[in-house]
Amino acid sequence: MSAKDTNSQVEDQADLSRSSGLLPYESFQLENGLTVVFHVDRSDPVVAVNLTAHVGSAREVPGRTGFAHMFEHLLFLESENLGKGGLDRLSARIGGSGANGSTSRDRTNYLQTVPNNALEKMLWAEADKLGWFINTVTDPVLAKEKQVVKNEKRQGVDNRPYGHLFSVLRSNLYPSDHPYHWEVIGSLEDLQAATLEDVKTFYRNWYTPNNVTLVVAGDFDTAQARAWVERYFAEIPRGPEIAPLEPRSATLDTVKSFYHEDNFAEQPLLAMIWPAVPEYHPDSYPLAILAALLSDGKSAPLNQVLIDEQKLTAGVAAFTPTNELAGEFLLSVTAFEDIDLDRVAAAIKAGFARFEENGISEDALGRAKIEQEVAFYSGLQSVLGKSASLAQYSIFAGDPGFVDQDLANIQAVTAQDVMRVYRQYIKDRPFVAASFVPKGSPDLALAGAVKADVVEEQVVVGAEEEFDASIAATYEPTPSTFDRSIEPPAGASPVLATPDIWETQLANGLTVLGIEDKEIPLVEFTLSIDGGHLLDTPEKNGVANLLGEMMTRGTAKRTPAELEEAIAALGAEIEVVASDEAMLLRGETLARNFVPVMQLVTEILLEPRWDENEFALAKALTDSRILAQQTDPTQLADLAARYVTYGADDIRSRSALGSRTSLASLGLDDLKAFYAANLDPQIASFRIVGDVPQADVLAALAPLADAWPRGTAQRPAAQRPAVPDRAGIYFYDLPGAKQSVFMFTHPAMLRTDDDYYPATVANYRLGGGGFASRLTQELREGKGYTYGIFSAFNSTAREGRFDLFSQVRSNVTLEATELVRDILLDYAGTFTTEDLAVTKSFFINSKARQFESFRAKLGILADVDLYDLPYDYVARENEIVEAITVDEIRQLAQTYILPERMNYVIVGDAETQLGRLSVLGLGEPVVLNEAVDRLIR
């Protein structure tokens, strides 16, 4: 790189653009073409740094699909001055949220939130990735990352129900020469074919300053940040000019119909996809509203026909994926077991006819618009979300401040616009249909459907190549005008201000806790009533879950449709769910509508409708979800781990959904009895965060307190399971599985135990620290066995577990289990002073992010409420971290992480993997299918 005066490398100050509005920003461009956007947000002492390259899978070529996404993986690993471990290693030391990224059809982004004293370090690191990266990539590194990406594809596509759906739809919607013909993840064959020269060419073509946008959002000084941007980025040379791709919507001459027999599906699914318009096209807005009007809520015509009247499904999904070059209108229906999809297609046609006949009311249109407004504000709660929005608008709308116009465009949509786009893009227009049916049931597919071209990976032990990714690359260092190997110093440590928590108790015993937050005009709240699934019985399992389903299906005063419409008109969302230990009523709304929303909450809670027809629909939905569990590897692993931990007689060994047998036995009287006995304010708490002061919250709660009398319900007890005397290995057979799911577990301490937080700190370098953890470094970065692996203490005031979870490629099930066990056995004795330094640095610095979002603040309130923690417990945790020693970490690990007394639970393909596990020395594997199936079937 040539040495230039960095003062000459930035355009004149006069060219700086500034904007006010929903996301105020300032923007400038370096001489090398790098676009820079700043947004200042003083609410928390953190900054988000977002580097977005205008390249995704659309810039790939046939034979090298999936390359943009694989390159995203590579860019995290190493650069000349960051060294091995790259940004992930730095993130652990500075207390970042974890280096993350994503690839779409049109862009690849790299983003994370860090304490604001680490901003210069982040800019130094991101510049190193952009300008000093490519020499560090070697053939072994590439070979390893191929395995990681292939594991990601197995996890997200090959080893889950309906995983190949979008590939079937889009490969037939777009012609073979269209950039959207293939999926972002690509094919296993193409991934394996990628070469080191491909990597270098891709980097030279696309990872250049003139094709990249840098966004910094948060609490920082813009003048200082600009100086740092100039210092670290300005000398990176401009790349070749990149011609934009022209928008190219798909075109179809006739309907196309395909089917696939899905190894993991228990229910048939029908999806239909129509060509639509690119992102920010004027018609994209009424198309999004059309999707909501067709499928959202009891009044939507597709719901009326398919769910309420013909009872073919529990839900209908319509959405409008939009991208730079083209867009889509997609409709998806997962039908009930054994439903012929021709019936579903006919019902969709009838729903369209009803939509045409009834038209669009102004009320329905208004509800759809206000839901969009709430979604906009929700996406802006964090500086990371703000940075992503600014980058998106800057690249694809040509204006970082387009958020205001984007929202205005939604609000300007008329009923006439919606009906026009329906007729123009959907009504009687050709589409691509995909019927995904259970294996052995092709007769459920649409009549005339053609077998889809789906490539299924064959599991072969020893098929993957060997590599050593630790071998250092040798190269001539890329020159710079200054010594970039010197990491910049951190700034002054941010001052962590604990938010003001208020707490009171109402006359009926209801505890109320809150944090007032004026940053955005939203409110989020949770009403938690102790009990939940813990109060179910084996004979009547699933009552708590069904009660949650029923409570938002109308009230004594309102039909289900009327209640939904009242909630939506206020820009609110309200749900009731049964967790393992509580009934949770959760809500979100615009702050200006908090009082009327609480009036609806009071009605929902105290005046249930007990509608027989809705009860039948709720049972059908639950039955569908239970059925889906039976082939979902992750859910099966959780159920199997619960079984071996608690035993068949303990309600915690069973799914909160119930079994198909218990569900069939339940009636409304069971729900009424549970409701009367267990929904009691004196064992409940209301927790709220948002732009509403304490006095207004209490005033809004007063009618609820008056109408909801204190009862006599008792908080349920739970017996703590015993730690096994010795380790055992358990296997659930899922034939044809392309990955094996690990859930290795044993009982542990309670959340209220004095050692809980110190043990959590001790687990960081084992499996709690993402890329900083040994498990990730060994199994993903060292061996390429998995896409992700983690361990954690998952504890409440009643029970605790130590859990380790991963999904490994099937043909290394034995090897991965052995490696995990070795890491666990060695951890306590090999924890070092360096490990301690990284651990302390992460926990202390990451506290700056502790209070950023509403969800985070609700979590703080829950901890204070449920575990009787002091309001400043986060600050006190810092004192624990600062004082902890290597010897204490070793003792904690030895005491609470017990590989020799662990239940090793695996869900995978028994035909190829079960027999190999006998050599582990854990006894013969116990096959759990019969025992677990009894609890869910």
PDB file of N, CA, C and O in Angstrom, residues 70-127:
ATOM      1  N   MET A  70     -19.392 -18.665   2.959  1.00  0.00           N
ATOM      2  CA  MET A  70     -18.181 -19.273   3.493  1.00  0.00           C
ATOM      3  C   MET A  70     -17.102 -18.218   3.701  1.00  0.00           C
ATOM      4  O   MET A  70     -16.335 -18.281   4.679  1.00  0.00           O
ATOM      5  N   PHE A  71     -17.048 -17.239   2.813  1.00  0.00           N
ATOM      6  CA  PHE A  71     -16.062 -16.171   2.987  1.00  0.00           C
ATOM      7  C   PHE A  71     -16.335 -15.398   4.275  1.00  0.00           C
ATOM      8  O   PHE A  71     -15.406 -14.982   4.969  1.00  0.00           O
ATOM      9  N   GLU A  72     -17.603 -15.200   4.604  1.00  0.00           N
ATOM     10  CA  GLU A  72     -17.959 -14.553   5.873  1.00  0.00           C
ATOM     11  C   GLU A  72     -17.301 -15.288   7.033  1.00  0.00           C
ATOM     12  O   GLU A  72     -16.735 -14.666   7.948  1.00  0.00           O
ATOM     13  N   HIS A  73     -17.371 -16.610   7.026  1.00  0.00           N
ATOM     14  CA  HIS A  73     -16.741 -17.410   8.081  1.00  0.00           C
ATOM     15  C   HIS A  73     -15.240 -17.169   8.128  1.00  0.00           C
ATOM     16  O   HIS A  73     -14.654 -16.986   9.207  1.00  0.00           O
ATOM     17  N   LEU A  74     -14.606 -17.173   6.969  1.00  0.00           N
ATOM     18  CA  LEU A  74     -13.154 -17.047   6.915  1.00  0.00           C
ATOM     19  C   LEU A  74     -12.668 -15.709   7.470  1.00  0.00           C
ATOM     20  O   LEU A  74     -11.625 -15.635   8.120  1.00  0.00           O
ATOM     21  N   LEU A  75     -13.438 -14.655   7.222  1.00  0.00           N
ATOM     22  CA  LEU A  75     -12.985 -13.326   7.600  1.00  0.00           C
ATOM     23  C   LEU A  75     -12.903 -13.145   9.119  1.00  0.00           C
ATOM     24  O   LEU A  75     -12.251 -12.231   9.603  1.00  0.00           O
ATOM     25  N   PHE A  76     -13.568 -13.996   9.881  1.00  0.00           N
ATOM     26  CA  PHE A  76     -13.495 -13.908  11.337  1.00  0.00           C
ATOM     27  C   PHE A  76     -12.219 -14.531  11.904  1.00  0.00           C
ATOM     28  O   PHE A  76     -11.861 -14.263  13.049  1.00  0.00           O
ATOM     29  N   LEU A  77     -11.548 -15.375  11.126  1.00  0.00           N
ATOM     30  CA  LEU A  77     -10.578 -16.281  11.723  1.00  0.00           C
ATOM     31  C   LEU A  77      -9.246 -15.639  12.062  1.00  0.00           C
ATOM     32  O   LEU A  77      -8.664 -15.903  13.114  1.00  0.00           O
ATOM     33  N   GLU A  78      -8.721 -14.815  11.164  1.00  0.00           N
ATOM     34  CA  GLU A  78      -7.362 -14.315  11.367  1.00  0.00           C
ATOM     35  C   GLU A  78      -7.119 -13.175  10.390  1.00  0.00           C
ATOM     36  O   GLU A  78      -7.691 -13.127   9.300  1.00  0.00           O
ATOM     37  N   SER A  79      -6.287 -12.247  10.797  1.00  0.00           N
ATOM     38  CA  SER A  79      -5.717 -11.259   9.876  1.00  0.00           C
ATOM     39  C   SER A  79      -4.293 -11.012  10.351  1.00  0.00           C
ATOM     40  O   SER A  79      -3.887 -11.489  11.414  1.00  0.00           O
ATOM     41  N   GLU A  80      -3.529 -10.277   9.579  1.00  0.00           N
ATOM     42  CA  GLU A  80      -2.086 -10.222   9.812  1.00  0.00           C
ATOM     43  C   GLU A  80      -1.732  -9.693  11.196  1.00  0.00           C
ATOM     44  O   GLU A  80      -0.783 -10.162  11.839  1.00  0.00           O
ATOM     45  N   ASN A  81      -2.479  -8.704  11.685  1.00  0.00           N
ATOM     46  CA  ASN A  81      -2.120  -8.063  12.951  1.00  0.00           C
ATOM     47  C   ASN A  81      -2.986  -8.505  14.113  1.00  0.00           C
ATOM     48  O   ASN A  81      -2.558  -8.436  15.269  1.00  0.00           O
ATOM     49  N   LEU A  82      -4.194  -8.983  13.819  1.00  0.00           N
ATOM     50  CA  LEU A  82      -5.032  -9.557  14.881  1.00  0.00           C
ATOM     51  C   LEU A  82      -4.525 -10.926  15.296  1.00  0.00           C
ATOM     52  O   LEU A  82      -4.645 -11.331  16.448  1.00  0.00           O
ATOM     53  N   GLY A  83      -3.977 -11.681  14.343  1.00  0.00           N
ATOM     54  CA  GLY A  83      -3.449 -13.005  14.637  1.00  0.00           C
ATOM     55  C   GLY A  83      -4.529 -14.074  14.666  1.00  0.00           C
ATOM     56  O   GLY A  83      -5.697 -13.828  14.374  1.00  0.00           O
ATOM     57  N   LYS A  84      -4.116 -15.293  15.029  1.00  0.00           N
ATOM     58  CA  LYS A  84      -5.046 -16.421  15.111  1.00  0.00           C
ATOM     59  C   LYS A  84      -6.164 -16.111  16.114  1.00  0.00           C
ATOM     60  O   LYS A  84      -5.926 -15.556  17.175  1.00  0.00           O
ATOM     61  N   GLY A  85      -7.357 -16.499  15.754  1.00  0.00           N
ATOM     62  CA  GLY A  85      -8.500 -16.210  16.610  1.00  0.00           C
ATOM     63  C   GLY A  85      -9.171 -14.912  16.260  1.00  0.00           C
ATOM     64  O   GLY A  85     -10.334 -14.685  16.615  1.00  0.00           O
ATOM     65  N   GLY A  86      -8.435 -14.017  15.565  1.00  0.00           N
ATOM     66  CA  GLY A  86      -9.012 -12.822  14.990  1.00  0.00           C
ATOM     67  C   GLY A  86      -9.886 -12.021  15.939  1.00  0.00           C
ATOM     68  O   GLY A  86      -9.583 -11.819  17.120  1.00  0.00           O
ATOM     69  N   LEU A  87     -10.997 -11.564  15.389  1.00  0.00           N
ATOM     70  CA  LEU A  87     -11.906 -10.700  16.128  1.00  0.00           C
ATOM     71  C   LEU A  87     -12.558 -11.430  17.294  1.00  0.00           C
ATOM     72  O   LEU A  87     -12.921 -10.803  18.300  1.00  0.00           O
ATOM     73  N   ASP A  88     -12.716 -12.747  17.197  1.00  0.00           N
ATOM     74  CA  ASP A  88     -13.334 -13.496  18.291  1.00  0.00           C
ATOM     75  C   ASP A  88     -12.485 -13.420  19.557  1.00  0.00           C
ATOM     76  O   ASP A  88     -13.001 -13.248  20.661  1.00  0.00           O
ATOM     77  N   ARG A  89     -11.190 -13.540  19.400  1.00  0.00           N
ATOM     78  CA  ARG A  89     -10.296 -13.468  20.559  1.00  0.00           C
ATOM     79  C   ARG A  89     -10.315 -12.064  21.162  1.00  0.00           C
ATOM     80  O   ARG A  89     -10.346 -11.890  22.386  1.00  0.00           O
ATOM     81  N   LEU A  90     -10.304 -11.060  20.291  1.00  0.00           N
ATOM     82  CA  LEU A  90     -10.365  -9.688  20.769  1.00  0.00           C
ATOM     83  C   LEU A  90     -11.686  -9.424  21.489  1.00  0.00           C
ATOM     84  O   LEU A  90     -11.722  -8.789  22.554  1.00  0.00           O
ATOM     85  N   SER A  91     -12.768  -9.909  20.930  1.00  0.00           N
ATOM     86  CA  SER A  91     -14.091  -9.683  21.509  1.00  0.00           C
ATOM     87  C   SER A  91     -14.161 -10.196  22.943  1.00  0.00           C
ATOM     88  O   SER A  91     -14.754  -9.550  23.819  1.00  0.00           O
ATOM     89  N   ALA A  92     -13.574 -11.349  23.197  1.00  0.00           N
ATOM     90  CA  ALA A  92     -13.589 -11.911  24.547  1.00  0.00           C
ATOM     91  C   ALA A  92     -12.868 -11.000  25.523  1.00  0.00           C
ATOM     92  O   ALA A  92     -13.309 -10.805  26.660  1.00  0.00           O
ATOM     93  N   ARG A  93     -11.753 -10.420  25.092  1.00  0.00           N
ATOM     94  CA  ARG A  93     -10.964  -9.586  26.006  1.00  0.00           C
ATOM     95  C   ARG A  93     -11.632  -8.249  26.306  1.00  0.00           C
ATOM     96  O   ARG A  93     -11.463  -7.698  27.391  1.00  0.00           O
ATOM     97  N   ILE A  94     -12.370  -7.710  25.344  1.00  0.00           N
ATOM     98  CA  ILE A  94     -12.919  -6.363  25.529  1.00  0.00           C
ATOM     99  C   ILE A  94     -14.366  -6.384  26.022  1.00  0.00           C
ATOM    100  O   ILE A  94     -14.971  -5.334  26.228  1.00  0.00           O
ATOM    101  N   GLY A  95     -14.937  -7.591  26.190  1.00  0.00           N
ATOM    102  CA  GLY A  95     -16.306  -7.667  26.697  1.00  0.00           C
ATOM    103  C   GLY A  95     -17.350  -7.388  25.645  1.00  0.00           C
ATOM    104  O   GLY A  95     -18.430  -6.864  25.944  1.00  0.00           O
ATOM    105  N   GLY A  96     -17.050  -7.765  24.396  1.00  0.00           N
ATOM    106  CA  GLY A  96     -18.006  -7.552  23.311  1.00  0.00           C
ATOM    107  C   GLY A  96     -19.147  -8.550  23.350  1.00  0.00           C
ATOM    108  O   GLY A  96     -19.092  -9.565  24.063  1.00  0.00           O
ATOM    109  N   SER A  97     -20.173  -8.258  22.565  1.00  0.00           N
ATOM    110  CA  SER A  97     -21.337  -9.149  22.516  1.00  0.00           C
ATOM    111  C   SER A  97     -21.031 -10.425  21.755  1.00  0.00           C
ATOM    112  O   SER A  97     -21.851 -11.336  21.707  1.00  0.00           O
ATOM    113  N   GLY A  98     -19.845 -10.497  21.162  1.00  0.00           N
ATOM    114  CA  GLY A  98     -19.473 -11.653  20.355  1.00  0.00           C
ATOM    115  C   GLY A  98     -19.495 -11.263  18.895  1.00  0.00           C
ATOM    116  O   GLY A  98     -20.503 -10.764  18.389  1.00  0.00           O
ATOM    117  N   ALA A  99     -18.376 -11.439  18.225  1.00  0.00           N
ATOM    118  CA  ALA A  99     -18.309 -11.095  16.810  1.00  0.00           C
ATOM    119  C   ALA A  99     -19.329 -11.934  16.053  1.00  0.00           C
ATOM    120  O   ALA A  99     -19.368 -13.151  16.184  1.00  0.00           O
ATOM    121  N   ASN A 100     -20.150 -11.280  15.276  1.00  0.00           N
ATOM    122  CA  ASN A 100     -21.196 -11.986  14.549  1.00  0.00           C
ATOM    123  C   ASN A 100     -21.263 -11.466  13.128  1.00  0.00           C
ATOM    124  O   ASN A 100     -20.735 -10.404  12.802  1.00  0.00           O
ATOM    125  N   GLY A 101     -21.951 -12.211  12.287  1.00  0.00           N
ATOM    126  CA  GLY A 101     -22.105 -11.796  10.904  1.00  0.00           C
ATOM    127  C   GLY A 101     -23.212 -12.582  10.250  1.00  0.00           C
ATOM    128  O   GLY A 101     -23.717 -13.561  10.805  1.00  0.00           O
ATOM    129  N   SER A 102     -23.600 -12.134   9.085  1.00  0.00           N
ATOM    130  CA  SER A 102     -24.617 -12.848   8.326  1.00  0.00           C
ATOM    131  C   SER A 102     -24.452 -12.537   6.854  1.00  0.00           C
ATOM    132  O   SER A 102     -23.926 -11.478   6.480  1.00  0.00           O
ATOM    133  N   THR A 103     -24.908 -13.463   6.037  1.00  0.00           N
ATOM    134  CA  THR A 103     -24.839 -13.298   4.586  1.00  0.00           C
ATOM    135  C   THR A 103     -26.236 -13.434   4.013  1.00  0.00           C
ATOM    136  O   THR A 103     -26.964 -14.370   4.357  1.00  0.00           O
ATOM    137  N   SER A 104     -26.606 -12.509   3.166  1.00  0.00           N
ATOM    138  CA  SER A 104     -27.870 -12.591   2.451  1.00  0.00           C
ATOM    139  C   SER A 104     -27.567 -12.747   0.967  1.00  0.00           C
ATOM    140  O   SER A 104     -26.423 -12.935   0.565  1.00  0.00           O
ATOM    141  N   ARG A 105     -28.591 -12.635   0.156  1.00  0.00           N
ATOM    142  CA  ARG A 105     -28.352 -12.694  -1.276  1.00  0.00           C
ATOM    143  C   ARG A 105     -27.510 -11.519  -1.763  1.00  0.00           C
ATOM    144  O   ARG A 105     -26.793 -11.631  -2.747  1.00  0.00           O
ATOM    145  N   ASP A 106     -27.597 -10.384  -1.037  1.00  0.00           N
ATOM    146  CA  ASP A 106     -27.044  -9.143  -1.578  1.00  0.00           C
ATOM    147  C   ASP A 106     -25.987  -8.474  -0.716  1.00  0.00           C
ATOM    148  O   ASP A 106     -25.350  -7.527  -1.170  1.00  0.00           O
ATOM    149  N   ARG A 107     -25.799  -8.905   0.522  1.00  0.00           N
ATOM    150  CA  ARG A 107     -24.809  -8.252   1.387  1.00  0.00           C
ATOM    151  C   ARG A 107     -24.297  -9.223   2.413  1.00  0.00           C
ATOM    152  O   ARG A 107     -24.919 -10.236   2.734  1.00  0.00           O
ATOM    153  N   THR A 108     -23.122  -8.896   2.968  1.00  0.00           N
ATOM    154  CA  THR A 108     -22.553  -9.647   4.079  1.00  0.00           C
ATOM    155  C   THR A 108     -22.165  -8.642   5.155  1.00  0.00           C
ATOM    156  O   THR A 108     -21.486  -7.655   4.852  1.00  0.00           O
ATOM    157  N   ASN A 109     -22.596  -8.876   6.390  1.00  0.00           N
ATOM    158  CA  ASN A 109     -22.269  -7.910   7.436  1.00  0.00           C
ATOM    159  C   ASN A 109     -21.524  -8.567   8.587  1.00  0.00           C
ATOM    160  O   ASN A 109     -21.629  -9.767   8.828  1.00  0.00           O
ATOM    161  N   TYR A 110     -20.738  -7.741   9.266  1.00  0.00           N
ATOM    162  CA  TYR A 110     -19.931  -8.148  10.413  1.00  0.00           C
ATOM    163  C   TYR A 110     -20.194  -7.111  11.501  1.00  0.00           C
ATOM    164  O   TYR A 110     -19.921  -5.919  11.314  1.00  0.00           O
ATOM    165  N   LEU A 111     -20.728  -7.542  12.638  1.00  0.00           N
ATOM    166  CA  LEU A 111     -21.196  -6.553  13.597  1.00  0.00           C
ATOM    167  C   LEU A 111     -21.130  -7.081  15.021  1.00  0.00           C
ATOM    168  O   LEU A 111     -21.260  -8.275  15.245  1.00  0.00           O
ATOM    169  N   GLN A 112     -20.908  -6.169  15.946  1.00  0.00           N
ATOM    170  CA  GLN A 112     -21.026  -6.503  17.359  1.00  0.00           C
ATOM    171  C   GLN A 112     -21.078  -5.228  18.182  1.00  0.00           C
ATOM    172  O   GLN A 112     -20.711  -4.145  17.714  1.00  0.00           O
ATOM    173  N   THR A 113     -21.541  -5.377  19.423  1.00  0.00           N
ATOM    174  CA  THR A 113     -21.600  -4.276  20.372  1.00  0.00           C
ATOM    175  C   THR A 113     -20.484  -4.453  21.395  1.00  0.00           C
ATOM    176  O   THR A 113     -20.265  -5.552  21.894  1.00  0.00           O
ATOM    177  N   VAL A 114     -19.794  -3.345  21.696  1.00  0.00           N
ATOM    178  CA  VAL A 114     -18.681  -3.389  22.645  1.00  0.00           C
ATOM    179  C   VAL A 114     -18.804  -2.202  23.599  1.00  0.00           C
ATOM    180  O   VAL A 114     -19.481  -1.214  23.294  1.00  0.00           O
ATOM    181  N   PRO A 115     -18.155  -2.267  24.770  1.00  0.00           N
ATOM    182  CA  PRO A 115     -18.084  -1.080  25.620  1.00  0.00           C
ATOM    183  C   PRO A 115     -17.462   0.081  24.840  1.00  0.00           C
ATOM    184  O   PRO A 115     -16.565  -0.129  24.000  1.00  0.00           O
ATOM    185  N   ASN A 116     -17.895   1.298  25.105  1.00  0.00           N
ATOM    186  CA  ASN A 116     -17.432   2.406  24.257  1.00  0.00           C
ATOM    187  C   ASN A 116     -15.950   2.707  24.396  1.00  0.00           C
ATOM    188  O   ASN A 116     -15.372   3.372  23.530  1.00  0.00           O
ATOM    189  N   ASN A 117     -15.297   2.202  25.454  1.00  0.00           N
ATOM    190  CA  ASN A 117     -13.853   2.428  25.561  1.00  0.00           C
ATOM    191  C   ASN A 117     -13.054   1.530  24.622  1.00  0.00           C
ATOM    192  O   ASN A 117     -11.834   1.659  24.522  1.00  0.00           O
ATOM    193  N   ALA A 118     -13.733   0.619  23.918  1.00  0.00           N
ATOM    194  CA  ALA A 118     -13.053  -0.291  22.996  1.00  0.00           C
ATOM    195  C   ALA A 118     -13.283   0.086  21.531  1.00  0.00           C
ATOM    196  O   ALA A 118     -12.955  -0.691  20.636  1.00  0.00           O
ATOM    197  N   LEU A 119     -13.835   1.275  21.271  1.00  0.00           N
ATOM    198  CA  LEU A 119     -14.146   1.641  19.890  1.00  0.00           C
ATOM    199  C   LEU A 119     -12.898   1.684  19.018  1.00  0.00           C
ATOM    200  O   LEU A 119     -12.905   1.162  17.896  1.00  0.00           O
ATOM    201  N   GLU A 120     -11.829   2.278  19.498  1.00  0.00           N
ATOM    202  CA  GLU A 120     -10.629   2.344  18.657  1.00  0.00           C
ATOM    203  C   GLU A 120     -10.103   0.942  18.356  1.00  0.00           C
ATOM    204  O   GLU A 120      -9.679   0.648  17.231  1.00  0.00           O
ATOM    205  N   LYS A 121     -10.136   0.045  19.326  1.00  0.00           N
ATOM    206  CA  LYS A 121      -9.704  -1.324  19.085  1.00  0.00           C
ATOM    207  C   LYS A 121     -10.540  -1.964  17.973  1.00  0.00           C
ATOM    208  O   LYS A 121     -10.021  -2.680  17.108  1.00  0.00           O
ATOM    209  N   MET A 122     -11.852  -1.739  18.011  1.00  0.00           N
ATOM    210  CA  MET A 122     -12.728  -2.336  17.003  1.00  0.00           C
ATOM    211  C   MET A 122     -12.452  -1.781  15.614  1.00  0.00           C
ATOM    212  O   MET A 122     -12.434  -2.526  14.623  1.00  0.00           O
ATOM    213  N   LEU A 123     -12.218  -0.485  15.506  1.00  0.00           N
ATOM    214  CA  LEU A 123     -11.932   0.101  14.194  1.00  0.00           C
ATOM    215  C   LEU A 123     -10.597  -0.403  13.667  1.00  0.00           C
ATOM    216  O   LEU A 123     -10.451  -0.695  12.470  1.00  0.00           O
ATOM    217  N   TRP A 124      -9.619  -0.528  14.543  1.00  0.00           N
ATOM    218  CA  TRP A 124      -8.328  -1.120  14.158  1.00  0.00           C
ATOM    219  C   TRP A 124      -8.523  -2.547  13.647  1.00  0.00           C
ATOM    220  O   TRP A 124      -7.968  -2.939  12.610  1.00  0.00           O
ATOM    221  N   ALA A 125      -9.338  -3.313  14.367  1.00  0.00           N
ATOM    222  CA  ALA A 125      -9.547  -4.718  13.998  1.00  0.00           C
ATOM    223  C   ALA A 125     -10.316  -4.842  12.685  1.00  0.00           C
ATOM    224  O   ALA A 125      -9.968  -5.659  11.822  1.00  0.00           O
ATOM    225  N   GLU A 126     -11.383  -4.051  12.524  1.00  0.00           N
ATOM    226  CA  GLU A 126     -12.170  -4.151  11.289  1.00  0.00           C
ATOM    227  C   GLU A 126     -11.346  -3.724  10.081  1.00  0.00           C
ATOM    228  O   GLU A 126     -11.463  -4.308   8.998  1.00  0.00           O
ATOM    229  N   ALA A 127     -10.512  -2.724  10.252  1.00  0.00           N
ATOM    230  CA  ALA A 127      -9.630  -2.316   9.147  1.00  0.00           C
ATOM    231  C   ALA A 127      -8.632  -3.417   8.822  1.00  0.00           C
ATOM    232  O   ALA A 127      -8.318  -3.658   7.645  1.00  0.00           O
TER     233      ALA A 127
END
